[in-house]
Short mmCIF file of C-alpha atoms and ligand atoms in Angstrom, two decimals:
data_model
loop_
_atom_site.label_atom_id
_atom_site.label_comp_id
_atom_site.label_asym_id
_atom_site.label_seq_id
_atom_site.Cartn_x
_atom_site.Cartn_y
_atom_site.Cartn_z
CA MET Y 1 -49.85 17.55 147.24
CA ARG Y 2 -48.40 14.88 149.53
CA SER Y 3 -47.08 16.43 152.88
CA TYR Y 4 -43.43 16.99 153.41
CA ASN Y 5 -42.62 14.89 156.38
CA CYS Y 6 -39.45 12.98 156.71
CA ASP Y 7 -39.30 13.18 160.44
CA HIS Y 8 -40.21 9.59 161.00
CA PHE Y 9 -36.97 8.73 159.64
CA ASP Y 10 -33.93 8.82 161.88
CA SER Y 11 -31.78 9.91 158.91
CA GLY Y 12 -29.32 11.19 161.60
CA SER Y 13 -26.29 12.63 159.42
CA MET Y 14 -27.08 10.18 156.53
CA ARG Y 15 -29.09 12.56 154.48
CA ILE Y 16 -27.19 12.76 151.04
CA ARG Y 17 -26.52 16.34 149.91
CA VAL Y 18 -26.64 17.93 146.56
CA ASP Y 19 -24.47 21.18 145.74
CA TYR Y 20 -25.56 22.80 142.46
CA ASN Y 21 -23.49 26.09 142.92
CA ASN Y 22 -21.20 25.21 140.11
CA MET Y 23 -23.89 25.02 137.58
CA LEU Y 24 -24.60 28.94 137.85
CA THR Y 25 -22.97 31.85 136.10
CA SER Y 26 -21.88 33.06 139.58
CA ALA Y 27 -19.57 30.28 139.77
CA VAL Y 28 -18.68 29.24 136.02
CA GLY Y 29 -19.44 32.43 134.27
CA GLU Y 30 -21.02 32.93 130.84
CA HIS Y 31 -21.49 29.22 130.17
CA GLY Y 32 -23.53 28.72 133.45
CA ILE Y 33 -27.32 28.96 134.15
CA THR Y 34 -28.52 32.51 135.21
CA MET Y 35 -30.95 33.17 138.22
CA GLU Y 36 -33.24 34.65 135.68
CA GLU Y 37 -33.41 31.47 133.81
CA LEU Y 38 -33.96 29.48 137.01
CA ASP Y 39 -36.65 31.81 138.04
CA GLU Y 40 -38.33 31.39 134.61
CA ILE Y 41 -38.38 27.63 134.72
CA LYS Y 42 -40.03 27.47 138.16
CA PRO Y 43 -43.56 27.41 136.88
CA ARG Y 44 -42.70 24.57 134.62
CA LEU Y 45 -40.98 22.72 137.51
CA LYS Y 46 -44.24 23.11 139.54
CA ALA Y 47 -46.37 21.83 136.66
CA ALA Y 48 -44.03 18.79 136.31
CA LEU Y 49 -44.11 17.90 140.02
CA ASN Y 50 -47.95 18.21 139.98
CA SER Y 51 -48.29 16.00 136.81
CA ALA Y 52 -45.84 13.40 138.10
CA GLU Y 53 -47.95 13.38 141.27
CA ALA Y 54 -51.03 12.99 139.23
CA LYS Y 55 -49.41 10.08 137.41
CA ARG Y 56 -48.46 8.29 140.71
CA ASP Y 57 -50.80 5.32 140.24
CA SER Y 58 -49.26 4.54 136.92
CA MET Y 59 -45.66 5.25 138.19
CA ARG Y 60 -45.69 2.17 140.47
CA TRP Y 61 -41.92 2.21 140.88
CA ARG Y 62 -42.37 5.22 142.98
CA ASP Y 63 -44.27 3.41 145.67
CA LEU Y 64 -42.05 0.01 145.80
CA TYR Y 65 -40.79 1.11 148.94
CA ARG Y 66 -44.19 0.72 150.45
CA SER Y 67 -45.73 -1.94 148.19
CA GLU Y 68 -42.60 -4.32 148.36
CA ARG Y 69 -42.66 -4.27 152.32
CA PRO Y 70 -45.11 -7.28 152.50
CA ASN Y 71 -42.75 -9.36 150.12
CA ILE Y 72 -39.68 -8.64 152.21
CA GLU Y 73 -39.89 -11.78 154.45
CA ARG Y 74 -40.31 -13.98 151.61
CA ILE Y 75 -37.43 -12.50 149.54
CA LYS Y 76 -35.21 -12.69 152.85
CA ALA Y 77 -36.22 -16.42 153.23
CA VAL Y 78 -35.39 -17.42 149.70
CA ALA Y 79 -32.21 -15.41 149.98
CA ALA Y 80 -31.15 -16.99 153.35
CA ASN Y 81 -31.49 -20.42 151.78
CA ILE Y 82 -29.56 -19.57 148.86
CA ARG Y 83 -26.77 -17.97 151.24
CA GLN Y 84 -26.68 -21.25 153.12
CA THR Y 85 -26.79 -23.80 150.48
CA ALA Y 86 -25.22 -22.31 147.21
CA ASP Y 87 -21.57 -21.40 146.28
CA ASN Y 88 -22.72 -19.45 143.31
CA PHE Y 89 -25.62 -17.13 142.51
CA VAL Y 90 -25.97 -16.42 138.87
CA LEU Y 91 -28.15 -13.64 137.58
CA LEU Y 92 -29.37 -14.00 134.02
CA GLY Y 93 -30.82 -10.62 132.71
CA ILE Y 94 -30.00 -7.56 130.67
CA GLY Y 95 -30.62 -3.72 130.76
CA GLY Y 96 -32.91 -2.87 133.62
CA SER Y 97 -32.77 -6.42 134.63
CA ALA Y 98 -28.98 -6.45 135.44
CA LEU Y 99 -27.85 -2.88 135.86
CA GLY Y 100 -29.40 -2.13 139.08
CA PRO Y 101 -28.42 -5.41 140.76
CA ILE Y 102 -24.83 -4.80 139.55
CA ALA Y 103 -24.71 -1.20 140.93
CA VAL Y 104 -26.20 -2.05 144.24
CA GLN Y 105 -23.94 -5.22 144.54
CA GLN Y 106 -20.92 -3.10 143.78
CA ALA Y 107 -22.00 -0.49 146.14
CA LEU Y 108 -22.68 -2.51 149.21
CA ALA Y 109 -21.05 -6.01 149.00
CA HIS Y 110 -17.21 -6.29 149.70
CA LEU Y 111 -15.42 -4.82 146.58
CA ARG Y 112 -13.61 -8.35 146.14
CA HIS Y 113 -16.97 -10.21 146.98
CA ASN Y 114 -16.14 -13.23 144.58
CA ASP Y 115 -12.61 -13.53 145.85
CA LEU Y 116 -13.57 -13.96 149.44
CA LYS Y 117 -13.83 -17.36 150.82
CA LYS Y 118 -17.52 -18.02 151.39
CA ALA Y 119 -17.04 -18.30 155.11
CA ALA Y 120 -15.83 -14.69 155.17
CA ALA Y 121 -18.28 -13.54 152.58
CA GLY Y 122 -21.22 -15.06 154.24
CA ALA Y 123 -22.82 -15.45 150.81
CA PRO Y 124 -22.18 -17.30 147.54
CA ARG Y 125 -20.10 -15.80 144.80
CA ILE Y 126 -22.44 -13.55 142.64
CA PHE Y 127 -22.34 -13.42 138.74
CA ILE Y 128 -24.52 -10.96 136.98
CA GLU Y 129 -24.43 -12.02 133.29
CA ASP Y 130 -26.01 -9.25 131.32
CA ASN Y 131 -24.23 -10.14 127.99
CA ILE Y 132 -24.37 -12.76 125.59
CA ASP Y 133 -20.85 -12.95 124.44
CA PRO Y 134 -20.22 -16.68 123.87
CA GLU Y 135 -16.91 -16.66 125.31
CA ARG Y 136 -18.26 -14.96 128.42
CA MET Y 137 -20.96 -17.58 128.83
CA ALA Y 138 -18.43 -20.53 128.30
CA ALA Y 139 -16.15 -19.07 130.62
CA LEU Y 140 -18.91 -18.60 133.37
CA ILE Y 141 -19.75 -22.43 132.96
CA ASP Y 142 -16.01 -23.21 133.27
CA VAL Y 143 -15.89 -21.55 136.76
CA ILE Y 144 -19.07 -22.46 138.42
CA ASP Y 145 -19.95 -25.94 139.93
CA LEU Y 146 -23.34 -26.50 138.79
CA GLU Y 147 -24.09 -28.67 141.87
CA LYS Y 148 -23.80 -25.69 144.01
CA THR Y 149 -25.36 -22.92 141.90
CA VAL Y 150 -28.67 -21.22 141.95
CA PHE Y 151 -29.69 -19.24 138.98
CA ASN Y 152 -32.07 -16.27 138.83
CA VAL Y 153 -33.43 -15.43 135.47
CA ILE Y 154 -34.87 -11.92 135.33
CA THR Y 155 -36.89 -10.47 132.51
CA LYS Y 156 -39.80 -8.26 132.80
CA SER Y 157 -41.13 -9.13 129.38
CA GLY Y 158 -40.32 -12.66 129.65
CA SER Y 159 -39.17 -12.65 126.16
CA THR Y 160 -35.90 -10.91 125.65
CA SER Y 161 -33.86 -12.93 123.28
CA GLU Y 162 -30.62 -12.43 125.17
CA THR Y 163 -32.03 -13.67 128.38
CA MET Y 164 -34.12 -16.54 126.99
CA SER Y 165 -31.15 -17.78 125.19
CA GLN Y 166 -29.03 -17.75 128.52
CA LEU Y 167 -32.14 -19.46 130.08
CA LEU Y 168 -32.15 -22.30 127.56
CA ILE Y 169 -28.42 -22.80 127.95
CA VAL Y 170 -28.63 -23.35 131.65
CA VAL Y 171 -31.83 -25.16 131.79
CA ARG Y 172 -30.37 -27.68 129.15
CA LEU Y 173 -27.17 -28.11 131.40
CA LEU Y 174 -29.30 -28.50 134.59
CA ILE Y 175 -31.86 -31.05 132.99
CA ASP Y 176 -29.02 -33.04 131.42
CA ARG Y 177 -27.17 -33.27 134.93
CA PHE Y 178 -29.90 -33.36 137.50
CA GLY Y 179 -33.39 -34.09 135.51
CA GLU Y 180 -36.11 -31.84 135.15
CA ASP Y 181 -37.39 -32.31 138.55
CA ALA Y 182 -34.41 -30.59 139.92
CA LEU Y 183 -35.13 -27.11 137.94
CA LYS Y 184 -37.34 -25.86 140.89
CA ASP Y 185 -34.51 -26.17 143.34
CA ARG Y 186 -31.87 -24.55 141.10
CA LEU Y 187 -33.76 -21.79 139.05
CA ILE Y 188 -35.67 -18.79 140.26
CA ALA Y 189 -37.72 -16.69 137.87
CA THR Y 190 -38.37 -12.83 138.39
CA THR Y 191 -40.88 -11.65 135.60
CA ASP Y 192 -44.31 -10.11 134.84
CA SER Y 193 -47.23 -12.00 136.53
CA GLU Y 194 -48.97 -12.66 133.20
CA LYS Y 195 -46.96 -11.42 130.16
CA GLY Y 196 -44.37 -13.21 128.22
CA SER Y 197 -43.26 -16.91 128.10
CA LEU Y 198 -41.25 -17.11 131.62
CA ILE Y 199 -44.09 -17.07 133.92
CA GLY Y 200 -45.43 -20.06 132.10
CA ILE Y 201 -42.25 -21.79 132.15
CA ALA Y 202 -42.14 -20.98 135.84
CA LYS Y 203 -45.62 -22.53 136.57
CA LYS Y 204 -44.84 -25.53 134.31
CA TYR Y 205 -41.62 -26.58 136.34
CA GLY Y 206 -42.77 -25.24 139.79
CA LEU Y 207 -40.06 -22.65 140.01
CA THR Y 208 -40.01 -20.15 142.75
CA ALA Y 209 -41.17 -17.03 141.09
CA PHE Y 210 -40.93 -13.23 142.14
CA VAL Y 211 -43.14 -10.56 140.06
CA VAL Y 212 -42.13 -7.43 138.53
CA PRO Y 213 -45.26 -5.32 139.45
CA ASP Y 214 -47.20 -3.35 136.75
CA GLY Y 215 -46.12 0.08 136.20
CA VAL Y 216 -42.32 -0.85 136.92
CA GLY Y 217 -40.27 -0.58 133.90
CA GLY Y 218 -36.95 -2.45 133.68
CA ARG Y 219 -34.81 0.67 134.44
CA PHE Y 220 -36.93 1.58 137.29
CA SER Y 221 -37.11 -1.95 139.00
CA GLU Y 222 -34.14 -1.98 141.31
CA LEU Y 223 -36.40 -1.70 144.36
CA CYS Y 224 -38.75 -4.63 143.52
CA PRO Y 225 -37.54 -8.35 143.67
CA VAL Y 226 -35.43 -7.72 140.48
CA GLY Y 227 -32.98 -5.92 142.66
CA LEU Y 228 -33.97 -6.99 146.17
CA LEU Y 229 -33.54 -10.55 146.01
CA PRO Y 230 -29.87 -10.55 144.43
CA ALA Y 231 -29.19 -7.76 147.08
CA ALA Y 232 -30.48 -9.95 149.95
CA VAL Y 233 -28.54 -12.88 148.51
CA ALA Y 234 -25.33 -10.48 149.14
CA GLY Y 235 -26.34 -9.84 152.60
CA ILE Y 236 -27.44 -6.38 151.93
CA ASP Y 237 -30.13 -4.75 154.15
CA ILE Y 238 -32.97 -4.51 151.67
CA GLU Y 239 -35.27 -2.81 154.10
CA LYS Y 240 -32.82 0.01 154.63
CA LEU Y 241 -32.61 0.32 150.82
CA LEU Y 242 -36.29 0.85 150.86
CA ASP Y 243 -36.15 3.23 153.75
CA GLY Y 244 -33.41 5.39 151.94
CA ALA Y 245 -35.81 5.51 148.85
CA GLN Y 246 -38.96 6.42 150.88
CA PHE Y 247 -36.88 9.09 152.69
CA MET Y 248 -35.83 10.58 149.16
CA ASP Y 249 -39.24 10.25 147.68
CA GLU Y 250 -40.79 12.18 150.64
CA LEU Y 251 -37.98 14.85 150.35
CA CYS Y 252 -38.84 15.09 146.58
CA SER Y 253 -42.60 15.51 147.06
CA THR Y 254 -42.24 19.26 148.45
CA ASP Y 255 -43.37 21.90 146.18
CA GLU Y 256 -40.67 24.23 147.80
CA ILE Y 257 -38.70 23.89 144.62
CA GLU Y 258 -35.31 24.86 146.16
CA LYS Y 259 -35.61 22.06 148.82
CA ASN Y 260 -36.74 19.51 146.42
CA PRO Y 261 -33.38 17.91 145.06
CA ALA Y 262 -34.77 15.84 142.28
CA LEU Y 263 -36.79 18.63 140.88
CA MET Y 264 -34.12 21.06 141.18
CA LEU Y 265 -31.71 18.52 139.30
CA ALA Y 266 -34.14 17.95 136.56
CA GLY Y 267 -34.65 21.61 136.07
CA LEU Y 268 -30.86 22.30 136.03
CA GLU Y 269 -30.22 19.61 133.51
CA VAL Y 270 -32.99 20.65 131.25
CA LEU Y 271 -31.77 24.39 131.52
CA ALA Y 272 -28.38 23.28 130.65
CA MET Y 273 -29.50 21.17 127.62
CA GLU Y 274 -32.30 23.78 126.37
CA LYS Y 275 -30.39 27.07 126.97
CA HIS Y 276 -26.67 26.27 126.99
CA GLY Y 277 -26.19 23.18 124.52
CA ALA Y 278 -25.18 20.63 127.06
CA ASN Y 279 -25.94 17.53 125.03
CA ILE Y 280 -23.55 15.37 127.19
CA GLY Y 281 -24.08 14.50 130.96
CA VAL Y 282 -21.04 13.08 132.67
CA LEU Y 283 -21.44 11.20 135.93
CA MET Y 284 -18.15 10.74 137.76
CA PRO Y 285 -18.35 9.15 141.22
CA TYR Y 286 -15.20 9.22 143.27
CA ALA Y 287 -15.41 5.80 144.73
CA ASP Y 288 -15.15 2.51 143.22
CA SER Y 289 -17.97 1.15 145.09
CA LEU Y 290 -20.09 3.72 143.00
CA LYS Y 291 -18.51 2.85 139.55
CA TYR Y 292 -21.53 0.96 138.16
CA PHE Y 293 -24.08 3.54 139.36
CA ALA Y 294 -22.79 5.51 136.31
CA ASP Y 295 -23.79 2.43 134.11
CA TRP Y 296 -27.16 2.22 135.74
CA TYR Y 297 -27.71 6.01 135.53
CA ALA Y 298 -26.50 5.90 131.71
CA GLN Y 299 -29.46 3.61 130.99
CA LEU Y 300 -31.95 5.26 133.12
CA TRP Y 301 -31.27 8.76 131.66
CA ALA Y 302 -30.52 7.75 128.13
CA GLU Y 303 -33.42 5.29 127.51
CA SER Y 304 -35.97 7.34 129.48
CA LEU Y 305 -35.09 10.75 127.68
CA GLY Y 306 -33.89 9.87 124.35
CA LYS Y 307 -37.06 10.42 122.46
CA LYS Y 308 -38.06 11.83 119.06
CA ARG Y 309 -41.72 12.89 120.01
CA THR Y 310 -43.46 14.75 122.85
CA GLU Y 311 -46.42 12.78 124.44
CA ASN Y 312 -48.77 14.91 121.96
CA GLY Y 313 -46.86 13.94 119.11
CA ARG Y 314 -44.67 16.92 118.39
CA THR Y 315 -41.23 16.13 117.00
CA LEU Y 316 -38.62 16.74 119.45
CA ARG Y 317 -35.31 14.69 118.97
CA PHE Y 318 -34.42 15.15 122.49
CA GLY Y 319 -31.70 13.58 125.00
CA GLN Y 320 -28.47 14.06 126.71
CA THR Y 321 -25.73 11.58 126.07
CA PRO Y 322 -24.65 9.98 129.42
CA VAL Y 323 -20.96 9.49 129.90
CA LYS Y 324 -19.54 7.28 132.64
CA ALA Y 325 -16.47 8.41 134.38
CA LEU Y 326 -14.62 7.14 137.56
CA GLY Y 327 -12.63 9.36 139.74
CA VAL Y 328 -9.81 9.48 140.07
CA THR Y 329 -9.00 7.08 137.33
CA ASP Y 330 -10.55 9.30 134.55
CA GLN Y 331 -8.64 12.27 135.69
CA HIS Y 332 -5.92 10.66 133.68
CA SER Y 333 -8.26 10.13 130.84
CA GLN Y 334 -11.09 12.30 130.21
CA VAL Y 335 -10.63 15.44 132.48
CA GLN Y 336 -8.46 17.28 130.09
CA LEU Y 337 -11.49 17.42 127.62
CA TYR Y 338 -13.70 18.48 130.57
CA THR Y 339 -11.57 21.32 131.40
CA ASP Y 340 -10.37 22.57 127.93
CA GLY Y 341 -12.97 21.03 125.65
CA PRO Y 342 -16.30 22.50 124.25
CA PHE Y 343 -19.15 23.78 126.64
CA ASP Y 344 -21.45 20.80 125.64
CA LYS Y 345 -21.77 18.89 128.81
CA THR Y 346 -22.61 19.11 132.63
CA ILE Y 347 -20.57 17.12 134.94
CA THR Y 348 -21.95 15.48 138.07
CA PHE Y 349 -19.48 14.42 140.64
CA ILE Y 350 -20.39 12.00 143.43
CA GLY Y 351 -18.26 12.15 146.53
CA VAL Y 352 -18.09 10.08 149.63
CA GLU Y 353 -17.47 11.88 152.94
CA SER Y 354 -16.49 8.78 155.15
CA PHE Y 355 -15.19 5.53 153.42
CA ARG Y 356 -15.80 2.34 155.19
CA ARG Y 357 -12.10 1.62 155.24
CA THR Y 358 -9.24 3.93 156.02
CA VAL Y 359 -5.68 3.27 154.31
CA GLY Y 360 -3.00 5.25 155.56
CA ILE Y 361 0.02 6.28 153.22
CA PRO Y 362 2.97 5.33 155.43
CA HIS Y 363 6.54 6.76 155.60
CA ALA Y 364 9.20 5.14 153.61
CA PHE Y 365 11.13 8.02 151.52
CA ASP Y 366 11.26 10.85 153.97
CA ASP Y 367 14.58 11.93 152.33
CA ILE Y 368 12.64 12.70 149.08
CA PRO Y 369 10.22 15.62 149.83
CA ASN Y 370 8.50 15.26 146.39
CA VAL Y 371 7.21 11.90 147.58
CA ALA Y 372 7.53 12.35 151.46
CA PHE Y 373 4.59 14.91 151.38
CA LEU Y 374 2.22 12.26 150.77
CA SER Y 375 3.34 10.21 153.85
CA GLY Y 376 1.12 10.61 156.87
CA HIS Y 377 -1.97 11.40 154.83
CA THR Y 378 -4.55 8.71 153.86
CA LEU Y 379 -6.01 7.37 150.54
CA ASN Y 380 -9.28 8.63 151.94
CA GLU Y 381 -7.97 12.28 152.13
CA LEU Y 382 -6.11 11.93 148.67
CA ILE Y 383 -9.08 10.82 146.86
CA ASN Y 384 -11.27 13.50 148.26
CA ALA Y 385 -8.65 16.22 147.65
CA GLU Y 386 -8.43 15.03 144.05
CA ARG Y 387 -12.34 15.26 143.81
CA VAL Y 388 -12.18 18.86 145.26
CA ALA Y 389 -9.35 19.80 142.98
CA THR Y 390 -10.98 18.45 139.88
CA GLU Y 391 -14.23 20.22 140.65
CA HIS Y 392 -11.97 23.50 140.97
CA ALA Y 393 -10.23 22.83 137.68
CA VAL Y 394 -13.59 22.22 135.81
CA THR Y 395 -15.15 25.34 137.52
CA VAL Y 396 -12.55 27.75 136.86
CA SER Y 397 -12.46 26.71 133.25
CA GLY Y 398 -16.16 27.62 132.79
CA HIS Y 399 -17.91 24.13 132.65
CA MET Y 400 -21.15 23.57 134.61
CA ASN Y 401 -20.89 20.92 137.27
CA LYS Y 402 -22.48 19.72 140.45
CA THR Y 403 -21.85 17.36 143.19
CA ILE Y 404 -23.77 14.87 145.19
CA ILE Y 405 -22.18 14.01 148.55
CA LEU Y 406 -22.87 10.78 150.27
CA PRO Y 407 -21.83 10.99 154.08
CA GLU Y 408 -21.16 7.22 153.64
CA VAL Y 409 -22.02 4.46 151.23
CA ASN Y 410 -24.62 2.33 152.92
CA GLU Y 411 -27.97 0.89 152.33
CA PHE Y 412 -29.94 4.22 153.30
CA THR Y 413 -27.71 6.47 151.30
CA ILE Y 414 -27.72 4.30 148.29
CA GLY Y 415 -31.69 3.90 148.68
CA GLN Y 416 -31.71 7.66 148.33
CA VAL Y 417 -29.68 7.92 145.40
CA LEU Y 418 -31.67 5.49 143.58
CA MET Y 419 -34.79 7.30 144.10
CA LEU Y 420 -33.09 10.69 143.50
CA PHE Y 421 -31.96 9.75 140.15
CA GLU Y 422 -35.27 8.02 139.29
CA LEU Y 423 -37.19 11.08 140.13
CA GLN Y 424 -34.88 13.40 138.42
CA THR Y 425 -35.49 11.32 135.20
CA ALA Y 426 -39.14 11.38 135.71
CA PHE Y 427 -39.53 14.92 136.56
CA ALA Y 428 -37.21 15.99 133.32
CA GLY Y 429 -39.71 13.69 131.34
CA GLU Y 430 -42.48 15.69 132.71
CA LEU Y 431 -40.93 18.98 132.09
CA LEU Y 432 -40.39 18.05 128.43
CA SER Y 433 -43.74 16.39 128.03
CA ILE Y 434 -42.09 13.25 126.75
CA ASP Y 435 -42.77 9.62 127.87
CA ALA Y 436 -39.90 8.59 130.06
CA PHE Y 437 -41.28 5.14 130.47
CA ASP Y 438 -41.28 3.65 127.07
CA GLN Y 439 -38.35 2.71 124.86
CA PRO Y 440 -39.63 2.20 121.21
CA GLY Y 441 -35.96 2.33 119.97
CA VAL Y 442 -34.90 -0.73 122.10
CA GLU Y 443 -38.02 -2.51 121.12
CA GLU Y 444 -37.17 -2.00 117.33
CA GLY Y 445 -33.84 -3.51 118.07
CA LYS Y 446 -35.45 -6.58 120.02
CA ASN Y 447 -38.07 -7.16 117.11
CA ALA Y 448 -35.33 -6.91 114.45
CA THR Y 449 -33.40 -9.67 116.58
CA TYR Y 450 -36.63 -11.90 116.66
CA ALA Y 451 -36.99 -11.65 112.95
CA LEU Y 452 -33.46 -12.31 112.18
CA LEU Y 453 -33.32 -15.62 114.36
CA GLY Y 454 -36.73 -16.83 112.98
CA LYS Y 455 -39.24 -16.00 115.73
CA PRO Y 456 -42.72 -16.67 114.43
CA GLY Y 457 -44.86 -13.75 113.45
CA TYR Y 458 -41.80 -11.54 112.16
CA ASP Y 459 -41.71 -12.12 108.57
CA GLU Y 460 -42.51 -8.73 107.68
CA LYS Y 461 -39.67 -7.45 109.86
CA LEU Y 462 -37.31 -10.07 108.33
CA ALA Y 463 -38.28 -8.75 104.72
CA GLU Y 464 -37.54 -5.12 105.81
CA LEU Y 465 -34.18 -6.26 107.11
CA ASN Y 466 -33.24 -8.25 104.02
CA SER Y 467 -34.09 -5.42 101.73
CA ALA Y 468 -32.08 -2.87 103.89
CA SER Y 469 -28.99 -5.43 103.78
CA GLN Y 470 -29.16 -5.59 100.00
CA LYS Y 471 -27.96 -2.00 99.91
CA ASP Y 472 -24.21 -2.02 98.86
CA PRO Y 473 -21.89 -2.35 101.89
CA LYS Y 474 -18.94 0.13 101.79
CA TYR Y 475 -16.00 -1.54 103.51
CA ILE Y 476 -12.82 0.22 104.10
CA ILE Y 477 -10.63 -3.02 104.11
O1 LIG U 501 -35.74 -0.39 130.91
C1 LIG U 501 -36.13 -1.19 130.14
O2 LIG U 501 -37.42 -1.50 130.03
C2 LIG U 501 -35.27 -2.20 129.17
O3 LIG U 501 -33.94 -1.59 129.24
C3 LIG U 501 -35.37 -3.52 129.63
O4 LIG U 501 -34.84 -3.53 131.00
C4 LIG U 501 -34.43 -4.47 128.87
O5 LIG U 501 -34.65 -4.33 127.59
C5 LIG U 501 -34.62 -5.81 129.30
O6 LIG U 501 -35.90 -6.32 129.36
P1 LIG U 501 -36.71 -7.50 130.07
O7 LIG U 501 -36.46 -7.16 131.47
O8 LIG U 501 -38.02 -7.41 129.65
O9 LIG U 501 -35.89 -8.49 129.55
#
């Protein structure tokens, strides 16, 4: 067991907190988790912690805060050059190659980053293109000046159809406009060091290339160059991100279960699923800056735990459907369901204690008491009051919920949240004896796409698809 020692970090008041009281029967009544259930799962939790520890060498994502430190200077130098020379930075990638960068950018860059003038932003506009909707691609080309644009193509496998199609479109544009030699100044590749086609392309055209290390799957890759380069381009302090992740990993290495936040969260969610039918997990941050964390988490949790077999082949059909929500917006959309609907879910709120900006609510209609009571408060107070109020409403209606509090949204706290959720997912996988790091269902879809578009070697898959599509379609209109 690794020792529990976080003292070398001056975490100050920047340690995130996790309050799980409202997951328990003592708070929510009969649909909550009992103390007996919590006691019962403890031996399984210890075993999960130990087996994750034993697999540390293959879970390289867990050590990125250490292994990426030697690459920081190079990442920062490349980012500094882009910040200085480019007006646009375009990331081409999908799934784990985009959701982390989107979440971190939204959390830590200015919320209207692309609307700022470059001098104020100190960085190019940033576009993270994770879909291949033709209208979206065409619209992007409409708004960027190729002359001042740097592209970062990110694909761990080096072969994903969506990303490679985007790459082909961009490369054609660049070659037609600037010639082949210019690719190396305008295109950066982030990919596996050997596998896939992208690394060969990078070598052939002399592109700046960054490596997605072995043992780091897409959805666990935010703390390697997949996420670090785009973050550095945005001006985010990537070393502090790594510090936050390290701090959390050390917290989550203790076998004192109640002090290990990721282990406790994994245990609570698994109990909620196994014993209380919570097939749905809602993540509801109360901060626009954390809005896309819910997207990142949805992929992490769904793709890692949505499995039909255990590691030893037992059929399981496991998984919890993640739902993304945003406070307070979705109070006016989903919360009615979360209070009065079925007991089939857990809700995880994320709150921010101290926002980076304060906006006061001024006086204007002091003669209308029903409006005037708001004056003199701040939006900061209002959003947090609404979070507390919603937690209360959900709790008194008997629904399991918990809250993660960030003292502030900054690199150190975001690094903690990234590692907390990654470890929660890995521990849950170990608890259930499922492989949280593969994605056979996603691969099946990728293979079917290759077959449909005529990739060599996929004839059998094409025949399978053709025979399936011969079945009678049943249209309504
Ligand atoms: O988590 C994963 O492994 C996947 O979601 C991938 O990130 C996604 O399919 C994109 O793959 P790649 O980075 O190989 O293009």
